Coordinates of C-alpha atoms in Angstrom, one line a residue:
N1 CA 74.2 -45.3 99.8
W2 CA 70.6 -45.6 98.7
S3 CA 70.9 -42.4 96.6
V4 CA 74.0 -43.7 94.9
E5 CA 72.3 -47.1 94.1
L6 CA 69.3 -45.3 92.6
L7 CA 71.3 -42.8 90.4
P8 CA 71.9 -45.0 87.3
A9 CA 68.3 -46.1 87.0
V10 CA 66.2 -42.9 87.6
E11 CA 65.0 -40.3 85.1
A12 CA 66.6 -36.9 84.8
A13 CA 64.3 -35.0 87.2
H14 CA 64.8 -37.6 89.9
K15 CA 68.5 -37.7 89.2
H16 CA 68.7 -34.0 89.8
L17 CA 67.0 -34.4 93.2
L18 CA 69.3 -37.2 94.2
T19 CA 72.3 -35.1 93.2
H20 CA 71.0 -32.4 95.4
V21 CA 70.8 -34.9 98.3
L22 CA 74.4 -36.0 97.7
L23 CA 75.7 -32.4 97.5
R24 CA 74.1 -31.7 100.9
L25 CA 75.6 -34.9 102.4
S26 CA 79.0 -33.9 101.0
H27 CA 78.9 -31.3 103.8
D28 CA 78.0 -33.8 106.5
S29 CA 80.0 -33.8 109.8
A30 CA 80.5 -37.6 109.7
V31 CA 83.5 -38.4 107.5
E32 CA 82.0 -41.8 106.4
V33 CA 78.8 -40.1 105.2
Q34 CA 80.7 -37.3 103.5
R35 CA 83.0 -39.8 101.8
A36 CA 80.2 -42.0 100.5
A37 CA 78.4 -38.9 99.1
V38 CA 81.5 -37.7 97.4
L39 CA 82.1 -41.0 95.7
G40 CA 78.5 -40.9 94.6
L41 CA 79.0 -37.5 93.1
G42 CA 81.6 -39.1 90.8
R43 CA 78.6 -40.6 88.9
V44 CA 77.1 -37.2 88.2
N45 CA 78.2 -34.9 85.4
E46 CA 77.0 -31.4 86.5
S47 CA 79.0 -28.2 86.8
A48 CA 78.0 -27.7 90.5
V49 CA 79.2 -31.2 91.3
G50 CA 82.6 -30.6 89.6
E51 CA 83.0 -27.3 91.5
R52 CA 82.2 -29.0 94.9
L53 CA 84.6 -31.9 94.2
R54 CA 87.4 -29.5 93.3
R55 CA 86.9 -27.8 96.7
L56 CA 86.8 -31.1 98.5
V57 CA 90.3 -32.0 97.2
H58 CA 91.4 -29.7 100.0
A59 CA 89.1 -31.1 102.7
D60 CA 90.5 -31.7 106.2
A61 CA 89.9 -35.5 106.2
P62 CA 92.2 -37.6 104.0
A63 CA 89.4 -40.0 103.2
V64 CA 87.4 -37.2 101.8
R65 CA 90.3 -35.8 99.8
T66 CA 90.9 -39.3 98.4
A67 CA 87.2 -39.7 97.5
A68 CA 87.2 -36.3 95.7
L69 CA 90.2 -37.2 93.6
H70 CA 88.6 -40.5 92.7
A71 CA 85.3 -38.9 91.7
L72 CA 87.0 -36.2 89.6
A73 CA 89.1 -38.8 87.8
R74 CA 85.9 -40.8 87.1
H75 CA 84.4 -37.6 85.5
A76 CA 87.5 -37.2 83.4
R77 CA 87.3 -40.8 82.1
G78 CA 83.6 -40.4 81.1
P79 CA 82.3 -40.7 77.6
E80 CA 81.0 -37.2 77.5
A81 CA 82.4 -34.7 75.0
D82 CA 83.7 -32.4 77.7
A83 CA 85.7 -35.2 79.4
P84 CA 89.1 -34.1 77.9
A85 CA 88.5 -30.6 79.2
R86 CA 87.7 -31.9 82.6
R87 CA 90.9 -34.0 82.4
K88 CA 92.9 -30.9 81.8
Q89 CA 91.3 -29.2 84.8
I90 CA 92.1 -32.0 87.2
M91 CA 95.6 -32.9 86.1
P92 CA 97.2 -30.1 88.3
L93 CA 95.0 -31.2 91.3
L94 CA 96.3 -34.8 90.9
Q95 CA 99.9 -33.6 90.6
Q96 CA 99.5 -31.4 93.8
A97 CA 98.0 -34.4 95.6
L98 CA 101.2 -36.4 95.1
D99 CA 102.7 -34.1 97.8
D100 CA 99.8 -34.7 100.2
P101 CA 100.9 -35.7 103.8
A102 CA 98.4 -38.6 103.8
L103 CA 99.7 -41.7 102.0
E104 CA 96.2 -42.8 100.9
V105 CA 95.8 -39.5 99.0
V106 CA 99.2 -39.9 97.3
V107 CA 98.3 -43.5 96.3
E108 CA 94.9 -42.4 94.9
A109 CA 96.5 -39.5 92.9
A110 CA 99.1 -41.9 91.4
E111 CA 96.5 -44.5 90.5
D112 CA 94.3 -41.8 88.9
L113 CA 97.1 -40.4 86.8
G114 CA 97.8 -43.8 85.4
A115 CA 94.1 -44.5 84.9
L116 CA 93.8 -41.3 82.9
G117 CA 96.7 -42.4 80.7
A118 CA 98.4 -39.0 81.3
L119 CA 101.7 -39.2 79.5
E120 CA 102.8 -35.9 81.1
A121 CA 102.5 -37.6 84.5
G122 CA 105.4 -40.0 83.6
P123 CA 108.2 -38.0 85.1
V124 CA 106.2 -37.2 88.3
L125 CA 105.3 -40.9 88.8
T126 CA 108.9 -41.9 88.2
G127 CA 110.0 -39.5 91.0
L128 CA 107.6 -41.4 93.3
L129 CA 109.6 -44.6 92.7
R130 CA 112.0 -43.1 95.3
H131 CA 109.2 -42.6 97.9
S132 CA 109.8 -44.2 101.3
S133 CA 106.4 -45.9 101.3
V134 CA 106.2 -49.2 99.4
T135 CA 102.5 -48.6 98.8
V136 CA 103.2 -45.3 97.0
R137 CA 106.0 -46.9 95.0
Q138 CA 103.7 -49.8 94.0
A139 CA 100.9 -47.4 93.0
A140 CA 103.4 -45.3 90.9
A141 CA 104.8 -48.4 89.2
Q142 CA 101.4 -49.7 88.3
A143 CA 100.4 -46.3 86.9
L144 CA 103.6 -46.2 84.9
E145 CA 102.6 -49.5 83.2
R146 CA 100.0 -47.3 81.4
V147 CA 101.8 -44.1 80.8
A148 CA 105.6 -44.8 80.6
E149 CA 107.4 -43.5 77.6
P150 CA 111.1 -43.6 76.5
S151 CA 112.0 -40.3 78.3
V152 CA 111.4 -42.0 81.7
L153 CA 113.5 -45.1 80.9
P154 CA 116.5 -44.1 83.1
G155 CA 114.3 -43.6 86.2
L156 CA 112.6 -47.0 85.6
L157 CA 115.9 -48.8 85.1
N158 CA 117.3 -47.2 88.3
A159 CA 114.2 -48.3 90.3
L160 CA 114.6 -52.0 89.3
D161 CA 116.6 -52.5 92.5
D162 CA 113.5 -51.8 94.6
P163 CA 113.4 -54.2 97.6
C164 CA 109.7 -55.0 96.9
A165 CA 109.1 -57.8 94.3
T166 CA 105.7 -56.4 93.4
V167 CA 107.2 -53.0 92.5
R168 CA 109.9 -54.7 90.4
F169 CA 107.3 -56.8 88.7
N170 CA 105.2 -53.7 87.7
L171 CA 108.4 -51.9 86.6
V172 CA 109.1 -54.6 84.1
G173 CA 105.6 -53.9 82.7
A174 CA 106.3 -50.2 82.7
L175 CA 109.6 -50.8 80.8
A176 CA 107.7 -52.8 78.2
H177 CA 105.2 -49.9 77.7
A178 CA 108.0 -47.3 77.5
A179 CA 110.1 -49.4 75.0
G180 CA 107.1 -50.4 72.8
D181 CA 108.4 -52.1 69.7
G182 CA 111.9 -50.5 70.4
A183 CA 111.8 -48.3 67.2
S184 CA 111.8 -45.1 69.3
L185 CA 114.8 -46.1 71.4
S186 CA 118.3 -45.1 70.6
E187 CA 121.0 -47.9 70.3
E188 CA 122.3 -46.9 73.7
Q189 CA 118.9 -47.1 75.3
R190 CA 118.3 -50.5 73.8
K191 CA 121.6 -51.8 75.1
R192 CA 121.1 -50.5 78.6
L193 CA 117.5 -51.9 78.7
L194 CA 118.6 -55.3 77.6
A195 CA 121.5 -55.4 80.0
R196 CA 119.2 -54.5 82.9
L197 CA 116.6 -57.1 81.9
D198 CA 119.3 -59.7 81.6
A199 CA 120.5 -58.8 85.1

C-alpha cells in the first residue's frame, strides 16, 4: 500500500524501484497482498508489468484475476499513445473472463468492457442479460449504457422484463444510447422501441 501511495509523486528512478517491489509482491502467497500489488501495477505503464498482468488474468484466486483485469483496463484507458494497442490486446482477455466461474471476475470484465467503450462488446454484454446472477445482469446493463448500438436493440428490448428494477433502469439508459437521435433506426425498430417504452 505504501508503494502504491508513493507511485504518483516519485521521480522515474524511484518509480522503477517501486514497480520492482510491486512485481515481487504480485507473487506473494497472501491473496490480499498479491491483489493490492496487482492493483498498484495498474498505475505503471511498463512492458514487464503488462506481461505480468496478462499472466495473472489466469491466477488461481478470483480476487487476483479480478484485480489483473481491472489493472489492464486501466492501462488501456490511459492517455499514452500506445493505449489503443493495449486495448486491442486485452479485449480478448476481457471477453474470455465473461465465462469465468467466479461471478466477481465476470462482473469486473463486464464493467471494464463498458468503461473501455468497446462497441464490439455489445453483443457479448447483451448475452449476459440472460445470466442467472442479478449482479452480472446489472453490470452488463450498466456497461451497455456506454456501448449499446442499434444492432443490440432486440436483446435490450427482450431484457426489459428483468425482475430487478435496477437492471431495467440501466436498460432504459442503454436503449437511449443505442437509439441515439433515432436517425439510424429503421421504421420498424422505432415502432417497436416506442411500444416497449410505452409498456
